[in-house]
Coordinates of C-alpha atoms in Angstrom, one line a residue:
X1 CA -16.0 5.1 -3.4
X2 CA -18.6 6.5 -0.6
X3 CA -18.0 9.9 -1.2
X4 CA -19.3 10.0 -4.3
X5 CA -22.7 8.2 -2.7
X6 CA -23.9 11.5 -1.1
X7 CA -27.5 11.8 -1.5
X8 CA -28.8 14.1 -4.2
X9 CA -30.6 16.0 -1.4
X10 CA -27.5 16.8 0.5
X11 CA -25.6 17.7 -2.9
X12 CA -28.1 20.1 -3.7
X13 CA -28.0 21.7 0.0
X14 CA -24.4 21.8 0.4
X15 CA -23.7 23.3 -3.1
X16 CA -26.8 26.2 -2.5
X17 CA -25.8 27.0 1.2
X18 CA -21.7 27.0 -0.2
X19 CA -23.0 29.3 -3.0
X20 CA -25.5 31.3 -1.4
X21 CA -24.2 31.6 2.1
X22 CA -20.5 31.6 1.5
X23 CA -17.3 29.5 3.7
X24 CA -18.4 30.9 7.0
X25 CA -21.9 29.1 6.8
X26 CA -21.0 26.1 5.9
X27 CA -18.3 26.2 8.7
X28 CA -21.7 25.7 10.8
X29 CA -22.6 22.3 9.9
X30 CA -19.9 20.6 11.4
X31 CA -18.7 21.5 14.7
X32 CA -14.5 20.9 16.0
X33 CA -13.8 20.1 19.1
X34 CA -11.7 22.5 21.3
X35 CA -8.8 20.4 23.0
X36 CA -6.2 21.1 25.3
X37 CA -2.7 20.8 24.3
X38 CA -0.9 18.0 25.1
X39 CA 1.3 17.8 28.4
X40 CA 4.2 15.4 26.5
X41 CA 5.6 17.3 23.6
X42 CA 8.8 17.1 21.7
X43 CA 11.7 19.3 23.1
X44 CA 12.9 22.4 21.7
X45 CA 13.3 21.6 17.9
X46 CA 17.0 20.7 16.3
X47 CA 16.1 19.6 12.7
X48 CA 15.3 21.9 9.9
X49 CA 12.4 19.4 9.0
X50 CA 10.6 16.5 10.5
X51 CA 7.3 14.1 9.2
X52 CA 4.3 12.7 10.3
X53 CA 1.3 10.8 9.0
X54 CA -2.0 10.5 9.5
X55 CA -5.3 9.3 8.4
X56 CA -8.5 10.4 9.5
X57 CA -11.0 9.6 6.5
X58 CA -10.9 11.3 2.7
X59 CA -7.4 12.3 2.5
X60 CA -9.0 15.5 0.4
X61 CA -9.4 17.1 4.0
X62 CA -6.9 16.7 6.1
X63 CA -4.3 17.5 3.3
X64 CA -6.5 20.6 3.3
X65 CA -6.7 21.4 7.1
X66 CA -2.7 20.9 7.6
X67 CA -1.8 22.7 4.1
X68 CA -3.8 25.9 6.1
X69 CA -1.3 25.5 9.2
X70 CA 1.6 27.5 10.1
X71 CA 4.9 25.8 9.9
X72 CA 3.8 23.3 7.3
X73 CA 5.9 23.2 4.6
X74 CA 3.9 20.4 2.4
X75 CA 1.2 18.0 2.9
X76 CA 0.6 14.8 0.6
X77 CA -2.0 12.8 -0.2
X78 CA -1.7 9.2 -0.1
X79 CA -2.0 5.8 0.9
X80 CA -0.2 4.3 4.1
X81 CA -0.6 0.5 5.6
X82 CA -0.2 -1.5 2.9
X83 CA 2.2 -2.7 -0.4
X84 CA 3.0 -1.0 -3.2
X85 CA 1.7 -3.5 -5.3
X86 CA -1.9 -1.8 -3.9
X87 CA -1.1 1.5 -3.5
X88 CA -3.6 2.9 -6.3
X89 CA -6.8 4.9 -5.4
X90 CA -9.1 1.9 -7.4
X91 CA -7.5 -0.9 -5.5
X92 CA -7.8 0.5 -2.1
X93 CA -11.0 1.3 -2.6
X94 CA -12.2 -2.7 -1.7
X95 CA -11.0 -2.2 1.6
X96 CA -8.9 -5.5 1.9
X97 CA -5.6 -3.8 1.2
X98 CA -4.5 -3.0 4.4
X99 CA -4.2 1.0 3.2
X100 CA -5.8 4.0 4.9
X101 CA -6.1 7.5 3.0
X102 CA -3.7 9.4 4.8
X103 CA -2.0 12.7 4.5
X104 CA 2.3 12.9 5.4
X105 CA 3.0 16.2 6.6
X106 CA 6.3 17.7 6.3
X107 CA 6.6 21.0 9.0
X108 CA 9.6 23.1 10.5
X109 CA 10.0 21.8 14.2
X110 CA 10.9 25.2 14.5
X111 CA 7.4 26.6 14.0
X112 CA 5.4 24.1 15.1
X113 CA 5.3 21.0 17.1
X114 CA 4.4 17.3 16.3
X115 CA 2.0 17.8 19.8
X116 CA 0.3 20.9 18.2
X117 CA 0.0 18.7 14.7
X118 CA -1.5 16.0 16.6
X119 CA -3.7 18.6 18.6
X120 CA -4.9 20.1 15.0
X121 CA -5.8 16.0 13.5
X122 CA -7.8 15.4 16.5
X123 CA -9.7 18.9 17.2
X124 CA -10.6 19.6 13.5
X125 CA -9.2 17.3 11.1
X126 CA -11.6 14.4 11.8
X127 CA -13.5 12.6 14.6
X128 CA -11.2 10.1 16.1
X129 CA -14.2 8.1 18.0
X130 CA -15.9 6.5 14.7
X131 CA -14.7 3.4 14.0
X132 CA -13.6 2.8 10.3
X133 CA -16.1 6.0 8.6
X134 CA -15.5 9.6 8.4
X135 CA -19.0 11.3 7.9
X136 CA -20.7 8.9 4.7
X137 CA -17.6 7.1 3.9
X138 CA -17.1 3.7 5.6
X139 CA -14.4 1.1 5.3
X140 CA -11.3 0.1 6.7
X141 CA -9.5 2.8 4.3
X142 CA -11.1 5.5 6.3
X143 CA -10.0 4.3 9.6
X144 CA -8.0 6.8 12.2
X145 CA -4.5 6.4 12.4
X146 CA -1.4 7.6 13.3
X147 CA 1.6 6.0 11.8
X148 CA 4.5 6.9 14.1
X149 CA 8.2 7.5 13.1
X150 CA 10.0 6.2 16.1
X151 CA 9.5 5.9 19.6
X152 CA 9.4 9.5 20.6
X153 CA 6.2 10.1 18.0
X154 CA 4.4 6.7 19.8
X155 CA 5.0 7.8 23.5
X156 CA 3.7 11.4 22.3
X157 CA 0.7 10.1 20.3
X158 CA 0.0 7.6 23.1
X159 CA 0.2 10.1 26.3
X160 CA -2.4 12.7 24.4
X161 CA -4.9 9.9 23.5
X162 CA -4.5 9.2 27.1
X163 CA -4.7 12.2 28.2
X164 CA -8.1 13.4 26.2
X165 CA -9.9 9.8 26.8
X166 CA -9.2 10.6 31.0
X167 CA -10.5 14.3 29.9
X168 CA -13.5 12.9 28.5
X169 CA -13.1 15.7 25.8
X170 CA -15.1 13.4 23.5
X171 CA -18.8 11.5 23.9
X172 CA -16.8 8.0 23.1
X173 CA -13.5 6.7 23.4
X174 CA -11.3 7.6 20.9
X175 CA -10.5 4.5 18.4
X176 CA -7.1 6.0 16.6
X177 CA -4.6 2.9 15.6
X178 CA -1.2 3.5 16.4
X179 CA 0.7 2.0 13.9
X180 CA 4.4 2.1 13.2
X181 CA 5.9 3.8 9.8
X182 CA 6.9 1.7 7.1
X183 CA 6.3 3.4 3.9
X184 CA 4.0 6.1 2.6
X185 CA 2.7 6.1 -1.0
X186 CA 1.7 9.3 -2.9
X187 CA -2.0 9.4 -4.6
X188 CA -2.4 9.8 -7.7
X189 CA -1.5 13.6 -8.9
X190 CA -5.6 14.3 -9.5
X191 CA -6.2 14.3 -5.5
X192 CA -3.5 16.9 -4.8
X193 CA -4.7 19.7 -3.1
X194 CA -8.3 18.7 -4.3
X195 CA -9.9 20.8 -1.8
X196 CA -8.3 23.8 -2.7
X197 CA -8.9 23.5 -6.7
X198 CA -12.4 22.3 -6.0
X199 CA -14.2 24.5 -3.6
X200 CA -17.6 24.1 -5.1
X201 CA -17.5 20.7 -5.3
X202 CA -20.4 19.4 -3.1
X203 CA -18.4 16.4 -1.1
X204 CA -15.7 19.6 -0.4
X205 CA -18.6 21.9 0.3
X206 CA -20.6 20.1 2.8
X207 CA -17.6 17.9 4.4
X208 CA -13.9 19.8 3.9
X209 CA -14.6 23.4 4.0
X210 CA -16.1 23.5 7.4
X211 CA -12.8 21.6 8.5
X212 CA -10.6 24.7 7.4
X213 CA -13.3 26.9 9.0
X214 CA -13.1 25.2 12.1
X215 CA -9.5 25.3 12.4
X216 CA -9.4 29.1 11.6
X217 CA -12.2 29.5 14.5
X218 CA -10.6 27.1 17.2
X219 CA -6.8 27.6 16.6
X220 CA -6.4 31.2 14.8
X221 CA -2.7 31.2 16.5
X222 CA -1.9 28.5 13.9
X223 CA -4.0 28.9 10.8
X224 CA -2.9 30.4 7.8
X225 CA -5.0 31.6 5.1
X226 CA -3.2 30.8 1.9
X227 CA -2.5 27.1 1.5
X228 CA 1.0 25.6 0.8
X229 CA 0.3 23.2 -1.8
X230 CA 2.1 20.2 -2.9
X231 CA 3.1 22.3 -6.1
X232 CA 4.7 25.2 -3.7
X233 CA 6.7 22.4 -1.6
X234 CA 10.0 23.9 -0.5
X235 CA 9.1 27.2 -0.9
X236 CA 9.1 29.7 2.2
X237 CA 6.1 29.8 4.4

């Protein structure tokens, strides 16, 4: 897939300024976006747990950036949009299965909101204005999404979109699909908290770490150092 198609040149850079410089300089090659939060929210929470879904590029990273936030209690890799039949990381890969990489985030209502989740996927997770790429991969796959659960998550998702586009908080418009929940597929058990196994890894280097960085720098209230990882789901945070 792409993201194995970085240059030699930025592999070599990415692993020397990782190695050399350490997490807080690489933070400095990608820049987040500081947002407001949105005005529509969801009320005062009821449920012990609640789920959302999203895809914003390689899943690697934004599992990552949500398994660093507060009131998370697991975040999965996987594949969204399309059958079972073609839920597998090689047949996905084509583009022409209807599947986005996407991450489903399980998180206490009671710690934090679906509006601050949504704030965190557009700020830092990813850039919502490129149309199917996230930095050099490209493909439908990589598109940003948000598959809603139910009318409360669309009117949320749709009112914040609306309210950053009128905010002009970004250089372009932001291209999100709002797509409603049908089914969400785990990846296989190799991209499970990649990130967090694979620091050095140049893709993770140059493209993910900076993400974690960014959310650490732009939304400290929120941002926990020690990952919960799929291994650790169910356990307190």
């Amino acid at each position: 897939m792409n993201k194995y198609l970085v240059t030699l040149a930025a592999i070599a850079m990415a692993a020397l300024t990782f190695l050399g410089s350490g997490f807080s300089a690489v933070a400095a090659q990608e820049k987040a976006v500081k947002l407001p939060a949105p005005t529509l929210d969801t009320p005062a929470a009821q449920a012990n747990t609640a789920t959302a879904v999203f895809a914003g590029g390689c899943f690697w990273g934004v599992q990552a950036v949500f398994q660093h936030t507060k009131g998370v209690l697991n975040a999965v890799s996987g594949y969204a949009g399309g059958d079972k039949s073609t839920a597998s990381y090689d047949m996905i890969g084509s583009g022409r299965t209807g599947h986005a990489e996407s991450v489903q985030v399980t998180y206490d209502p009671k710690q934090i909101s679906y509006g601050k989740l949504l704030q965190i996927y557009f700020s830092v997770a990813h850039d919502p204005t490129t149309l199917n790429r996230q930095g050099p991969d490209s493909g439908t796959q990589y598109r940003s999404a948000v598959f809603y659960q139910g009318a409360e998550q669309k009117k949320i998702t749709e009112s914040y979109i609306a309210q950053l586009d009128a905010a002009k908080v970004f250089p372009g418009k932001i291209v999100t699909q709002l797509t409603p929940f049908t089914a969400f597929y785990p990846a296989e058990a190799y991209h499970q908290d990649y990130a967090t196994l694979n620091p050095t890894q140049p893709y993770i280097a140059r493209f993910d770490l900076p993400k974690i960085a960014n959310l650490k720098t732009v939304m400290p209230e929120v941002y926990r150092d020690k990952p919960v990882l799929v291994s650790q789901a169910g356990k307190a945070v």
